[in-house]
C-alpha atoms as a PDB file:
ATOM      1  CA  MET A   1       0.255   0.090   0.386  1.00  0.00           C
ATOM      2  CA  LYS A   2       1.199   3.665  -0.898  1.00  0.00           C
ATOM      3  CA  ASN A   3       1.332   4.471   2.698  1.00  0.00           C
ATOM      4  CA  LYS A   4       2.682   8.159   2.019  1.00  0.00           C
ATOM      5  CA  GLU A   5       0.159   9.306  -0.720  1.00  0.00           C
ATOM      6  CA  ARG A   6      -2.589   7.850   1.321  1.00  0.00           C
ATOM      7  CA  GLN A   7      -1.662   9.794   4.453  1.00  0.00           C
ATOM      8  CA  GLU A   8      -1.379  13.428   2.107  1.00  0.00           C
ATOM      9  CA  ALA A   9      -4.661  11.942   0.244  1.00  0.00           C
ATOM     10  CA  ILE A  10      -6.243  12.018   4.281  1.00  0.00           C
ATOM     11  CA  ILE A  11      -5.068  15.542   4.641  1.00  0.00           C
ATOM     12  CA  LEU A  12      -6.247  17.098   0.961  1.00  0.00           C
ATOM     13  CA  ARG A  13      -9.489  15.641   1.918  1.00  0.00           C
ATOM     14  CA  GLN A  14     -10.053  16.773   5.785  1.00  0.00           C
ATOM     15  CA  GLU A  15      -8.424  20.099   5.262  1.00  0.00           C
ATOM     16  CA  LYS A  16      -9.322  20.946   2.244  1.00  0.00           C
ATOM     17  CA  GLY A  17     -12.238  18.973   1.003  1.00  0.00           C
ATOM     18  CA  LEU A  18     -11.371  18.635  -2.104  1.00  0.00           C
ATOM     19  CA  SER A  19     -13.014  15.547  -4.381  1.00  0.00           C
ATOM     20  CA  ILE A  20     -12.109  12.160  -4.910  1.00  0.00           C
ATOM     21  CA  ASN A  21     -11.246  12.733  -8.629  1.00  0.00           C
ATOM     22  CA  LYS A  22      -8.804  16.769  -7.796  1.00  0.00           C
ATOM     23  CA  ILE A  23      -7.154  14.220  -5.139  1.00  0.00           C
ATOM     24  CA  ALA A  24      -6.029  11.208  -7.545  1.00  0.00           C
ATOM     25  CA  GLU A  25      -5.093  13.754 -10.062  1.00  0.00           C
ATOM     26  CA  ILE A  26      -2.778  15.397  -7.640  1.00  0.00           C
ATOM     27  CA  LEU A  27      -1.136  12.247  -6.674  1.00  0.00           C
ATOM     28  CA  ASN A  28      -1.372  10.387  -9.542  1.00  0.00           C
ATOM     29  CA  VAL A  29      -2.810   8.011  -8.685  1.00  0.00           C
ATOM     30  CA  SER A  30      -5.897   5.648  -9.139  1.00  0.00           C
ATOM     31  CA  LYS A  31      -9.717   7.183  -8.134  1.00  0.00           C
ATOM     32  CA  SER A  32     -10.520   3.351  -7.030  1.00  0.00           C
ATOM     33  CA  SER A  33      -7.675   3.421  -4.710  1.00  0.00           C
ATOM     34  CA  THR A  34      -8.187   6.940  -3.415  1.00  0.00           C
ATOM     35  CA  SER A  35     -11.606   6.098  -2.956  1.00  0.00           C
ATOM     36  CA  LEU A  36     -10.810   3.226  -1.183  1.00  0.00           C
ATOM     37  CA  TRP A  37      -8.402   5.352   1.372  1.00  0.00           C
ATOM     38  CA  LEU A  38     -11.059   7.961   1.717  1.00  0.00           C
ATOM     39  CA  ARG A  39     -14.032   5.830   2.222  1.00  0.00           C
ATOM     40  CA  ASP A  40     -14.480   6.577   6.104  1.00  0.00           C
ATOM     41  CA  VAL A  41     -13.141  10.327   5.914  1.00  0.00           C
ATOM     42  CA  GLN A  42     -15.538  12.993   6.889  1.00  0.00           C
ATOM     43  CA  ILE A  43     -15.924  16.240   5.978  1.00  0.00           C
ATOM     44  CA  THR A  44     -17.503  19.305   7.385  1.00  0.00           C
ATOM     45  CA  ASP A  45     -21.089  20.147   5.807  1.00  0.00           C
ATOM     46  CA  GLU A  46     -19.266  23.450   3.919  1.00  0.00           C
ATOM     47  CA  GLN A  47     -16.819  21.892   2.873  1.00  0.00           C
ATOM     48  CA  LYS A  48     -20.010  19.385   1.188  1.00  0.00           C
ATOM     49  CA  VAL A  49     -21.626  22.398  -0.106  1.00  0.00           C
ATOM     50  CA  ARG A  50     -18.660  23.626  -1.771  1.00  0.00           C
ATOM     51  CA  LEU A  51     -18.019  19.530  -3.529  1.00  0.00           C
ATOM     52  CA  ASN A  52     -22.046  20.006  -4.939  1.00  0.00           C
ATOM     53  CA  GLN A  53     -21.129  23.141  -6.083  1.00  0.00           C
ATOM     54  CA  ASN A  54     -18.339  22.624  -8.300  1.00  0.00           C
ATOM     55  CA  THR A  55     -19.440  19.459  -9.382  1.00  0.00           C
ATOM     56  CA  GLU A  56     -22.817  21.207 -10.623  1.00  0.00           C
ATOM     57  CA  SER A  57     -20.144  24.069 -12.346  1.00  0.00           C
ATOM     58  CA  LEU A  58     -18.287  21.453 -13.476  1.00  0.00           C
ATOM     59  CA  LYS A  59     -21.525  19.891 -15.276  1.00  0.00           C
ATOM     60  CA  LYS A  60     -22.188  22.986 -17.294  1.00  0.00           C
ATOM     61  CA  ALA A  61     -19.387  23.617 -18.233  1.00  0.00           C
ATOM     62  CA  SER A  62     -19.058  20.589 -20.470  1.00  0.00           C
ATOM     63  CA  GLU A  63     -23.015  20.677 -21.602  1.00  0.00           C
ATOM     64  CA  GLU A  64     -21.533  24.085 -22.780  1.00  0.00           C
ATOM     65  CA  TRP A  65     -18.778  22.884 -24.301  1.00  0.00           C
ATOM     66  CA  SER A  66     -20.283  19.644 -25.920  1.00  0.00           C
ATOM     67  CA  LYS A  67     -23.188  22.330 -27.060  1.00  0.00           C
ATOM     68  CA  LYS A  68     -20.869  24.419 -28.487  1.00  0.00           C
ATOM     69  CA  CYS A  69     -18.482  21.198 -29.899  1.00  0.00           C
ATOM     70  CA  ARG A  70     -21.898  20.238 -31.730  1.00  0.00           C
ATOM     71  CA  LYS A  71     -22.666  23.853 -33.191  1.00  0.00           C
ATOM     72  CA  LYS A  72     -19.023  23.549 -34.677  1.00  0.00           C
ATOM     73  CA  ARG A  73     -19.687  20.176 -36.390  1.00  0.00           C
ATOM     74  CA  ILE A  74     -22.918  21.148 -38.413  1.00  0.00           C
ATOM     75  CA  GLN A  75     -21.123  24.265 -39.549  1.00  0.00           C
ATOM     76  CA  TRP A  76     -18.625  22.286 -40.741  1.00  0.00           C
ATOM     77  CA  GLN A  77     -21.061  19.447 -42.394  1.00  0.00           C
ATOM     78  CA  LYS A  78     -23.027  22.918 -44.266  1.00  0.00           C
ATOM     79  CA  LEU A  79     -19.474  23.891 -44.835  1.00  0.00           C
ATOM     80  CA  GLY A  80     -18.934  20.399 -47.267  1.00  0.00           C
ATOM     81  CA  ARG A  81     -22.358  20.621 -48.388  1.00  0.00           C
ATOM     82  CA  GLN A  82     -21.908  23.253 -49.950  1.00  0.00           C
ATOM     83  CA  THR A  83     -18.354  22.769 -51.327  1.00  0.00           C
ATOM     84  CA  ILE A  84     -20.216  19.479 -53.177  1.00  0.00           C
ATOM     85  CA  ARG A  85     -22.538  22.493 -54.661  1.00  0.00           C
ATOM     86  CA  HIS A  86     -20.153  24.754 -55.829  1.00  0.00           C
ATOM     87  CA  LEU A  87     -17.901  21.764 -58.011  1.00  0.00           C
ATOM     88  CA  LYS A  88     -21.582  20.764 -59.509  1.00  0.00           C
ATOM     89  CA  ALA A  89     -22.523  24.135 -60.570  1.00  0.00           C
ATOM     90  CA  ASP A  90     -18.924  24.437 -62.090  1.00  0.00           C
ATOM     91  CA  LYS A  91     -19.039  21.093 -63.370  1.00  0.00           C
ATOM     92  CA  ASP A  92     -15.797  20.637 -61.486  1.00  0.00           C
ATOM     93  CA  ASN A  93     -13.680  17.634 -62.417  1.00  0.00           C
ATOM     94  CA  SER A  94     -12.920  16.960 -59.160  1.00  0.00           C
ATOM     95  CA  LEU A  95     -15.877  16.033 -58.256  1.00  0.00           C
ATOM     96  CA  CYS A  96     -15.414  12.551 -59.573  1.00  0.00           C
ATOM     97  CA  ASP A  97     -12.625  12.186 -57.127  1.00  0.00           C
ATOM     98  CA  ILE A  98     -14.037  14.370 -54.165  1.00  0.00           C
ATOM     99  CA  SER A  99     -16.940  11.387 -54.446  1.00  0.00           C
ATOM    100  CA  PHE A 100     -15.399   9.116 -54.743  1.00  0.00           C
ATOM    101  CA  ILE A 101     -13.254   9.571 -51.351  1.00  0.00           C
ATOM    102  CA  CYS A 102     -16.554   9.782 -50.088  1.00  0.00           C
ATOM    103  CA  ALA A 103     -17.338   6.488 -50.727  1.00  0.00           C
ATOM    104  CA  LEU A 104     -14.137   5.183 -49.725  1.00  0.00           C
ATOM    105  CA  PHE A 105     -15.264   7.165 -46.393  1.00  0.00           C
ATOM    106  CA  ILE A 106     -18.656   5.846 -45.499  1.00  0.00           C
ATOM    107  CA  SER A 107     -17.978   2.586 -46.687  1.00  0.00           C
ATOM    108  CA  GLU A 108     -14.436   1.695 -45.452  1.00  0.00           C
ATOM    109  CA  GLY A 109     -13.412   4.604 -43.193  1.00  0.00           C
ATOM    110  CA  SER A 110     -13.390   4.716 -39.176  1.00  0.00           C
ATOM    111  CA  LYS A 111     -16.273   6.562 -38.463  1.00  0.00           C
ATOM    112  CA  VAL A 112     -15.186   8.725 -35.465  1.00  0.00           C
ATOM    113  CA  LYS A 113     -15.623  12.294 -35.275  1.00  0.00           C
ATOM    114  CA  ASN A 114     -11.930  13.803 -35.311  1.00  0.00           C
ATOM    115  CA  THR A 115      -9.618  11.298 -37.397  1.00  0.00           C
ATOM    116  CA  VAL A 116     -10.220  11.200 -40.675  1.00  0.00           C
ATOM    117  CA  SER A 117      -7.752   7.384 -41.251  1.00  0.00           C
ATOM    118  CA  PHE A 118      -7.969   4.971 -43.913  1.00  0.00           C
ATOM    119  CA  CYS A 119      -6.229   1.684 -44.478  1.00  0.00           C
ATOM    120  CA  ASN A 120      -4.948  -0.377 -47.437  1.00  0.00           C
ATOM    121  CA  THR A 121      -3.154  -2.426 -48.989  1.00  0.00           C
ATOM    122  CA  ASP A 122      -2.488  -1.526 -52.269  1.00  0.00           C
ATOM    123  CA  TYR A 123      -0.408   2.325 -51.457  1.00  0.00           C
ATOM    124  CA  ARG A 124      -2.047   3.166 -54.922  1.00  0.00           C
ATOM    125  CA  ILE A 125      -5.222   3.970 -53.511  1.00  0.00           C
ATOM    126  CA  VAL A 126      -3.564   4.857 -50.331  1.00  0.00           C
ATOM    127  CA  LYS A 127      -1.676   7.659 -52.013  1.00  0.00           C
ATOM    128  CA  MET A 128      -4.616   8.766 -54.585  1.00  0.00           C
ATOM    129  CA  ILE A 129      -7.611   9.068 -50.917  1.00  0.00           C
ATOM    130  CA  PHE A 130      -3.780  11.044 -49.677  1.00  0.00           C
ATOM    131  CA  ASN A 131      -3.550  13.327 -52.307  1.00  0.00           C
ATOM    132  CA  THR A 132      -7.092  13.968 -52.838  1.00  0.00           C
ATOM    133  CA  ILE A 133      -7.602  15.269 -49.529  1.00  0.00           C
ATOM    134  CA  ASN A 134      -4.142  16.910 -49.604  1.00  0.00           C
ATOM    135  CA  ASN A 135      -5.233  19.086 -52.819  1.00  0.00           C
ATOM    136  CA  VAL A 136      -9.233  19.535 -52.286  1.00  0.00           C
ATOM    137  CA  PHE A 137      -8.504  20.672 -47.853  1.00  0.00           C
ATOM    138  CA  ASP A 138      -5.282  22.259 -49.175  1.00  0.00           C
ATOM    139  CA  ILE A 139      -3.717  20.302 -45.833  1.00  0.00           C
ATOM    140  CA  ASP A 140       0.111  20.048 -45.296  1.00  0.00           C
ATOM    141  CA  LYS A 141       1.342  16.111 -45.896  1.00  0.00           C
ATOM    142  CA  LYS A 142       3.206  16.279 -42.616  1.00  0.00           C
ATOM    143  CA  LYS A 143       0.068  16.080 -40.326  1.00  0.00           C
ATOM    144  CA  TRP A 144      -0.425  13.061 -41.864  1.00  0.00           C
ATOM    145  CA  LYS A 145      -0.128   9.957 -38.996  1.00  0.00           C
ATOM    146  CA  VAL A 146       0.691   6.440 -40.490  1.00  0.00           C
ATOM    147  CA  LYS A 147       0.903   3.553 -39.260  1.00  0.00           C
ATOM    148  CA  VAL A 148       1.338  -0.297 -40.735  1.00  0.00           C
ATOM    149  CA  ASN A 149       0.379  -3.706 -39.386  1.00  0.00           C
ATOM    150  CA  CYS A 150       2.633  -6.269 -41.525  1.00  0.00           C
ATOM    151  CA  TYR A 151       4.570  -9.394 -40.538  1.00  0.00           C
ATOM    152  CA  THR A 152       8.110  -9.617 -40.183  1.00  0.00           C
ATOM    153  CA  ASP A 153       8.519 -13.532 -41.897  1.00  0.00           C
ATOM    154  CA  ASN A 154       8.069 -12.906 -45.739  1.00  0.00           C
ATOM    155  CA  GLY A 155      11.278 -11.657 -46.147  1.00  0.00           C
ATOM    156  CA  LEU A 156      11.624  -8.394 -45.385  1.00  0.00           C
ATOM    157  CA  THR A 157      12.331  -6.267 -42.692  1.00  0.00           C
ATOM    158  CA  LEU A 158      10.411  -3.470 -40.535  1.00  0.00           C
ATOM    159  CA  GLU A 159      12.208  -0.495 -41.266  1.00  0.00           C
ATOM    160  CA  GLU A 160      12.565  -1.836 -44.978  1.00  0.00           C
ATOM    161  CA  ILE A 161       8.107  -2.087 -44.799  1.00  0.00           C
ATOM    162  CA  GLN A 162       7.935   1.604 -43.234  1.00  0.00           C
ATOM    163  CA  GLU A 163      10.641   3.049 -45.666  1.00  0.00           C
ATOM    164  CA  TYR A 164       8.029   1.659 -48.239  1.00  0.00           C
ATOM    165  CA  TRP A 165       4.625   2.841 -47.042  1.00  0.00           C
ATOM    166  CA  LEU A 166       6.643   6.194 -46.749  1.00  0.00           C
ATOM    167  CA  SER A 167       8.418   6.477 -49.511  1.00  0.00           C
ATOM    168  CA  LYS A 168       4.914   6.036 -51.656  1.00  0.00           C
ATOM    169  CA  LEU A 169       3.671   8.980 -49.747  1.00  0.00           C
ATOM    170  CA  ASP A 170       7.153  10.762 -49.637  1.00  0.00           C
ATOM    171  CA  LEU A 171       6.866  11.651 -45.834  1.00  0.00           C
ATOM    172  CA  PRO A 172       9.424  11.468 -43.479  1.00  0.00           C
ATOM    173  CA  LYS A 173      10.478   9.113 -40.819  1.00  0.00           C
ATOM    174  CA  GLU A 174       8.783  11.170 -37.542  1.00  0.00           C
ATOM    175  CA  ASN A 175       5.055  10.720 -39.572  1.00  0.00           C
ATOM    176  CA  MET A 176       5.335   6.889 -38.613  1.00  0.00           C
ATOM    177  CA  GLN A 177       2.923   6.060 -35.437  1.00  0.00           C
ATOM    178  CA  LYS A 178       4.685   2.422 -33.583  1.00  0.00           C
ATOM    179  CA  CYS A 179       3.706  -0.675 -35.993  1.00  0.00           C
ATOM    180  CA  THR A 180       1.518  -3.116 -35.507  1.00  0.00           C
ATOM    181  CA  ILE A 181       3.514  -7.041 -35.655  1.00  0.00           C
ATOM    182  CA  LYS A 182       2.631  -9.934 -36.600  1.00  0.00           C
ATOM    183  CA  GLN A 183       5.305 -13.468 -35.777  1.00  0.00           C
ATOM    184  CA  LYS A 184       3.671 -15.515 -38.293  1.00  0.00           C
ATOM    185  CA  TYR A 185       2.862 -15.066 -41.583  1.00  0.00           C
ATOM    186  CA  TYR A 186       1.857 -18.267 -43.586  1.00  0.00           C
ATOM    187  CA  SER A 187       1.141 -21.765 -42.073  1.00  0.00           C
ATOM    188  CA  SER A 188       1.734 -24.746 -44.731  1.00  0.00           C
ATOM    189  CA  GLY A 189      -0.085 -24.803 -47.101  1.00  0.00           C
ATOM    190  CA  ASN A 190      -0.972 -21.260 -46.996  1.00  0.00           C
ATOM    191  CA  LYS A 191      -1.879 -19.903 -50.645  1.00  0.00           C
ATOM    192  CA  ASN A 192      -1.839 -16.494 -49.447  1.00  0.00           C
ATOM    193  CA  LYS A 193       1.891 -16.894 -48.969  1.00  0.00           C
ATOM    194  CA  ASN A 194       3.609 -12.768 -49.542  1.00  0.00           C
ATOM    195  CA  LYS A 195       0.643 -11.827 -50.527  1.00  0.00           C
ATOM    196  CA  HIS A 196       0.283  -8.490 -49.333  1.00  0.00           C
ATOM    197  CA  PRO A 197       4.484  -8.104 -47.679  1.00  0.00           C
ATOM    198  CA  TYR A 198       4.108  -5.126 -47.374  1.00  0.00           C
ATOM    199  CA  GLY A 199       0.690  -5.192 -44.263  1.00  0.00           C
ATOM    200  CA  VAL A 200      -1.761  -3.227 -44.187  1.00  0.00           C
ATOM    201  CA  CYS A 201      -1.490   0.832 -44.693  1.00  0.00           C
ATOM    202  CA  THR A 202      -3.173   3.221 -42.575  1.00  0.00           C
ATOM    203  CA  ILE A 203      -3.624   6.735 -42.283  1.00  0.00           C
ATOM    204  CA  ASN A 204      -4.804   9.204 -40.001  1.00  0.00           C
ATOM    205  CA  LEU A 205      -5.443  12.711 -39.941  1.00  0.00           C
ATOM    206  CA  TYR A 206      -6.617  14.293 -36.686  1.00  0.00           C
ATOM    207  CA  ARG A 207      -9.190  17.037 -37.603  1.00  0.00           C
ATOM    208  CA  THR A 208     -11.994  17.469 -37.013  1.00  0.00           C
ATOM    209  CA  ASP A 209     -13.462  19.950 -39.065  1.00  0.00           C
ATOM    210  CA  ILE A 210     -12.208  17.846 -42.518  1.00  0.00           C
ATOM    211  CA  VAL A 211     -13.938  14.473 -41.101  1.00  0.00           C
ATOM    212  CA  GLN A 212     -16.902  16.418 -41.018  1.00  0.00           C
ATOM    213  CA  GLN A 213     -16.831  18.413 -44.441  1.00  0.00           C
ATOM    214  CA  LEU A 214     -16.035  14.606 -45.362  1.00  0.00           C
ATOM    215  CA  TYR A 215     -19.570  13.759 -44.264  1.00  0.00           C
ATOM    216  CA  GLY A 216     -21.123  16.818 -45.108  1.00  0.00           C
ATOM    217  CA  MET A 217     -20.162  16.240 -48.623  1.00  0.00           C
ATOM    218  CA  THR A 218     -20.969  12.101 -48.740  1.00  0.00           C
ATOM    219  CA  LYS A 219     -24.733  13.733 -47.412  1.00  0.00           C
ATOM    220  CA  GLU A 220     -24.912  16.068 -49.996  1.00  0.00           C
ATOM    221  CA  ILE A 221     -23.732  13.390 -52.981  1.00  0.00           C
ATOM    222  CA  MET A 222     -26.210  11.022 -51.263  1.00  0.00           C
ATOM    223  CA  GLY A 223     -29.505  13.834 -51.228  1.00  0.00           C
ATOM    224  CA  GLU A 224     -29.347  12.872 -47.150  1.00  0.00           C
ATOM    225  CA  ASP A 225     -31.091  15.607 -44.726  1.00  0.00           C
ATOM    226  CA  SER A 226     -30.151  14.246 -41.194  1.00  0.00           C
ATOM    227  CA  GLU A 227     -28.205  14.642 -38.235  1.00  0.00           C
ATOM    228  CA  ARG A 228     -26.427  12.271 -38.145  1.00  0.00           C
ATOM    229  CA  TRP A 229     -23.125  11.206 -37.864  1.00  0.00           C
ATOM    230  CA  ILE A 230     -22.792  14.419 -35.865  1.00  0.00           C
ATOM    231  CA  ASP A 231     -23.372  13.313 -32.259  1.00  0.00           C
END
């Protein structure tokens, strides 16, 4: 047991009336341990009132922040819709590429609020998605992160596999994230031996605004008027 941290937790609770979450944060210990240490520690009625007020204040602030973020997501989706409308009106040739990207994004991309994420074994698909999004949204390509899921018993080293994908995307080593490595690629008689020697490459762009614009573009292309993908 961490006796020193336990005693400090009791002091912070009794003398300052801090919440369990705050004490756990200050002492860098788990919430469960802090709660266990303090289960029999009493605080004054005044401290209880202050804690309740702080809790309500934090809850209100969290709700306001959620509303603000939701409003932004709605605005970004509207911007995505407007982009598609302008491309249609101008008969822009890039509309076909964007439509294809949106289709891939919805069918195979990660459905999260704040990350554009694609994965594929074919560098041509990955590169096309990478270049199209960079061009449409004027993104610095070095903002992307690359991750590889691969085997290392296929005749290639991890360094060679990483360099392969980085060279295809013209990115430096700093953009490569920790890879997922599997040891055995094939069993005896497996017909898929060396089918994908460079593994699966995932590219990630941590931009909520771009994600939501892609959602808005997709809705406009599909003729859908809903709040899907906002929450």
